[in-house]
mmCIF file of C-alpha atoms in Angstrom:
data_model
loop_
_atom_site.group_PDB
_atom_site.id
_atom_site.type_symbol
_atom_site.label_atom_id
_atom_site.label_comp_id
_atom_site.label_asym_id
_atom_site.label_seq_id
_atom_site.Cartn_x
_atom_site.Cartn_y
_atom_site.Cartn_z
ATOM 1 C CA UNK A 1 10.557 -168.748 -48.087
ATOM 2 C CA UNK A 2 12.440 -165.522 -49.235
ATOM 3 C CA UNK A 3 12.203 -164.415 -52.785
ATOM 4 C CA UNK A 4 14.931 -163.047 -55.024
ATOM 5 C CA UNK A 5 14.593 -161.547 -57.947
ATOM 6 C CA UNK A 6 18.103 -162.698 -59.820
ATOM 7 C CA UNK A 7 19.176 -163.336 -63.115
ATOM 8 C CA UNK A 8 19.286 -166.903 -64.412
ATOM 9 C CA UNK A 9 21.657 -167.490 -67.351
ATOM 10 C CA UNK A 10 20.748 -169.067 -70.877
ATOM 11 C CA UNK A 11 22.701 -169.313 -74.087
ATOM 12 C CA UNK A 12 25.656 -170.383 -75.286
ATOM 13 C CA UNK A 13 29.246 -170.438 -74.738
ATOM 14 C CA UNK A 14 30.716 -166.392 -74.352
ATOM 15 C CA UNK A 15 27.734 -165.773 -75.355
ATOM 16 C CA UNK A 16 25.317 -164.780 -72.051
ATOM 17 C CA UNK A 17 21.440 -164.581 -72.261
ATOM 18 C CA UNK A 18 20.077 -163.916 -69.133
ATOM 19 C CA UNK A 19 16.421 -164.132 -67.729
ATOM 20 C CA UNK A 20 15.122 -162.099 -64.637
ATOM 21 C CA UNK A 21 13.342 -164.047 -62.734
ATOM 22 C CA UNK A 22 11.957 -164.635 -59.150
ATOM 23 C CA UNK A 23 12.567 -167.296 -57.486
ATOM 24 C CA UNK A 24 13.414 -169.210 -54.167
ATOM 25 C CA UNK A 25 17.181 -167.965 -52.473
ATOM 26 C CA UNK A 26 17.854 -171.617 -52.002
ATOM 27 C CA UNK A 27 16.712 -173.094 -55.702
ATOM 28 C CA UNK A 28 19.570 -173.181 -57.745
ATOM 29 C CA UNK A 29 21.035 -170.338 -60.166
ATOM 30 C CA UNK A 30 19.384 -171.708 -63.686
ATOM 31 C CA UNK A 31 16.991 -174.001 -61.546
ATOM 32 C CA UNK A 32 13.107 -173.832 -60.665
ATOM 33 C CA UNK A 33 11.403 -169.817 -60.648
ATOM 34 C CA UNK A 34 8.331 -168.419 -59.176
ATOM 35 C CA UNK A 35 8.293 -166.368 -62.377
ATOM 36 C CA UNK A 36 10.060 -164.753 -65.328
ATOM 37 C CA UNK A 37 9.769 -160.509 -64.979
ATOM 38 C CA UNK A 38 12.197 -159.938 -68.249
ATOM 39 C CA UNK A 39 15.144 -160.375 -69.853
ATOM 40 C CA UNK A 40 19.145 -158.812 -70.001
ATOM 41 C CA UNK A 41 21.318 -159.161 -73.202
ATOM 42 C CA UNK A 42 24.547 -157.697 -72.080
ATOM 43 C CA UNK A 43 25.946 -158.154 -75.177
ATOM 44 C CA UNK A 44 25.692 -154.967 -77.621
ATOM 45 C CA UNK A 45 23.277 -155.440 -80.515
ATOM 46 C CA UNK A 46 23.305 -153.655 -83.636
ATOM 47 C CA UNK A 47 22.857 -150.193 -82.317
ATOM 48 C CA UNK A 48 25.461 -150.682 -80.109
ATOM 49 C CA UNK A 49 23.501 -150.969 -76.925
ATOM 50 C CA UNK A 50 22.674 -153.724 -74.218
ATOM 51 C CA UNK A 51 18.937 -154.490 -74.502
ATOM 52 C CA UNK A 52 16.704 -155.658 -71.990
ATOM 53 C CA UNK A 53 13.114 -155.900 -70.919
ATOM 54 C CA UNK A 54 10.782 -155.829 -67.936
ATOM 55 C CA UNK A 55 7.676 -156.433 -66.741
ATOM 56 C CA UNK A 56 7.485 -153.665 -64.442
ATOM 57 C CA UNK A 57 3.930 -154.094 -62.616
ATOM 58 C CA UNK A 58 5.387 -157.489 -61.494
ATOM 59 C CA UNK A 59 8.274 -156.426 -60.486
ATOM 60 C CA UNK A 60 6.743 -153.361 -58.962
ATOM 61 C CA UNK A 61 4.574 -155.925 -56.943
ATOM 62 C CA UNK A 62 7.544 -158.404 -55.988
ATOM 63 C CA UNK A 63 9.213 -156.087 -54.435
ATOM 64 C CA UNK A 64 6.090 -154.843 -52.588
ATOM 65 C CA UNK A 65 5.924 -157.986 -50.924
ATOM 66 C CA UNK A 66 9.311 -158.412 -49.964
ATOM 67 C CA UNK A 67 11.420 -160.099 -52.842
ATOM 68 C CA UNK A 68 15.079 -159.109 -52.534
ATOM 69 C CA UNK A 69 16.932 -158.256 -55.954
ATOM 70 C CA UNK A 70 20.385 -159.464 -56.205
ATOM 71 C CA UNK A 71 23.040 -156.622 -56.783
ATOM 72 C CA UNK A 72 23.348 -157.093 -60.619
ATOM 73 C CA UNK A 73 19.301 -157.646 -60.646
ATOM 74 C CA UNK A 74 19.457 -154.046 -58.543
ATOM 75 C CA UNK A 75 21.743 -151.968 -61.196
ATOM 76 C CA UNK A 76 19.494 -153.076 -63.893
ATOM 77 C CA UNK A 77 16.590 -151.829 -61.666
ATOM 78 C CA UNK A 78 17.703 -148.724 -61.601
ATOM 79 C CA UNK A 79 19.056 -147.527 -64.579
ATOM 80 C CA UNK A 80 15.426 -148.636 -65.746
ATOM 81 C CA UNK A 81 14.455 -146.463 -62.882
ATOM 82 C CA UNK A 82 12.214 -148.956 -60.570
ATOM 83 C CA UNK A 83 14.648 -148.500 -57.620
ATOM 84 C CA UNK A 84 16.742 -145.608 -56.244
ATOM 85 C CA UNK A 85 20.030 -145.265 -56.740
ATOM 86 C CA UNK A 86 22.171 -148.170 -54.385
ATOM 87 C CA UNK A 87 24.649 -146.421 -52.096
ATOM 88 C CA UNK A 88 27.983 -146.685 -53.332
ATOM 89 C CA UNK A 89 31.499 -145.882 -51.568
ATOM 90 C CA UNK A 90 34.549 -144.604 -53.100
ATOM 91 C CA UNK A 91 37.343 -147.257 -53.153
ATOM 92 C CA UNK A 92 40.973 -145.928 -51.829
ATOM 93 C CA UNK A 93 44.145 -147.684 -53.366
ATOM 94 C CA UNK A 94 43.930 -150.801 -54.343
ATOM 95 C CA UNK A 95 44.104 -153.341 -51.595
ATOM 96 C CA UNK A 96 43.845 -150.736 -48.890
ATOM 97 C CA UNK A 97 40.998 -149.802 -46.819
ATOM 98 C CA UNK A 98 37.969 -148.586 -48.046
ATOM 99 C CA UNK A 99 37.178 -144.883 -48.011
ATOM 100 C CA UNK A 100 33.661 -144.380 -46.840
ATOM 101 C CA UNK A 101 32.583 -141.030 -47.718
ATOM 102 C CA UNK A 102 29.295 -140.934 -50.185
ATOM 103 C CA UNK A 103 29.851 -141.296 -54.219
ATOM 104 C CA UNK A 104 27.074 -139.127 -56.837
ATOM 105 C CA UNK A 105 25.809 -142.658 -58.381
ATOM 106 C CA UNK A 106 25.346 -140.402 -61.683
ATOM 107 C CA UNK A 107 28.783 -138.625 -61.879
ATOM 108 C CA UNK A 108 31.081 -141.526 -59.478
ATOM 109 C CA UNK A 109 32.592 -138.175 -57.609
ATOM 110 C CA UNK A 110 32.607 -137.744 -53.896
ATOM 111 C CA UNK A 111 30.497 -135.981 -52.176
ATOM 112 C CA UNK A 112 32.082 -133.129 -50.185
ATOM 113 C CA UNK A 113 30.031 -132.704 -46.736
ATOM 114 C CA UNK A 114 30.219 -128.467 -46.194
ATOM 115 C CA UNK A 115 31.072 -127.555 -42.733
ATOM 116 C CA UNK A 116 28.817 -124.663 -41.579
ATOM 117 C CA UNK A 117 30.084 -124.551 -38.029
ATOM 118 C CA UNK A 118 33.408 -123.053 -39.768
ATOM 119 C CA UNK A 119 31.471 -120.465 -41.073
ATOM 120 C CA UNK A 120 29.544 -119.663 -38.441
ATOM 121 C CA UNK A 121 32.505 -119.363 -35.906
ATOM 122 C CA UNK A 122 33.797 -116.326 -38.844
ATOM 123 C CA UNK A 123 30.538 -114.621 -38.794
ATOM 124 C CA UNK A 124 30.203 -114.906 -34.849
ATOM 125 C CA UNK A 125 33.352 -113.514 -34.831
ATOM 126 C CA UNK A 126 33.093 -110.392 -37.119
ATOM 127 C CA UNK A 127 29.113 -109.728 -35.268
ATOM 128 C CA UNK A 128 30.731 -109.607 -31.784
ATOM 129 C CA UNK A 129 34.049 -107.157 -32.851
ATOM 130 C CA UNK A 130 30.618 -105.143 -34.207
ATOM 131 C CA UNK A 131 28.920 -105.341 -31.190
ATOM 132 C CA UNK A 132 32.123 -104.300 -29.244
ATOM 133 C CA UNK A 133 32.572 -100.874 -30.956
ATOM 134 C CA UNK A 134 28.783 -100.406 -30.867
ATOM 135 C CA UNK A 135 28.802 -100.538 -26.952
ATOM 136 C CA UNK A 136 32.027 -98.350 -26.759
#
């Protein structure tokens, strides 16, 4: 049996409710859970933010034993800092190809990768011109 740890949806019409829950991949969406580990209100309350609660020892120990959160399940995880940061990629154009170079998850830039073989090949360079006068 493998465990996810997904949102089920309650509420009413345009207005989503959501319970995290874990439960069985193949029961249905809203159908029978293992158990309830919080709760996601994406709509903004009166302060203006989305509200939502865990219960992070169980879902601490759900994921120890191998339950599998589903991607929205995983964002909420980590800006409520259970999990690391999921890898991301930057997109290209729309409808093209994907570029596949790292994103910051904090900032959405991409990460530049530094070459240090170019600057080693400079340095080499400059040491053995040094090394030639030396010897002369």
């Amino acid at each position: 049996m493998v465990v996810r740890i997904r949102l089920s949806r309650f509420g009413c019409k345009n207005k989503p409710f959501y319970r995290v829950t874990a439960a069985n991949s193949r029961s249905p969406r809203d159908g029978k859970h293992l158990e309830v580990l919080g709760y996601y209100n994406p709509l903004p309350g009166q302060d203006g933010g989305k509200r939502m609660g865990l219960t992070f020892e169980r879902v601490k120990y759900w994921l120890s034993v191998g339950a599998q959160p589903s991607e929205p399940v995983q964002r909420i995880l980590f800006r409520a800092g259970v999990l690391p940061p999921p890898p991301m990629v930057a997109m290209g154009r729309k409808g093209g190809p994907r570029d596949m170079r790292p994103v910051d998850p904090m900032t959405g830039r991409v990460l530049n990768e530094e070459k240090p073989i170019a600057g080693n090949q400079e340095k080499s360079g400059k040491d053995e011109a040094v090394d030639e006068s030396n010897s002369a």
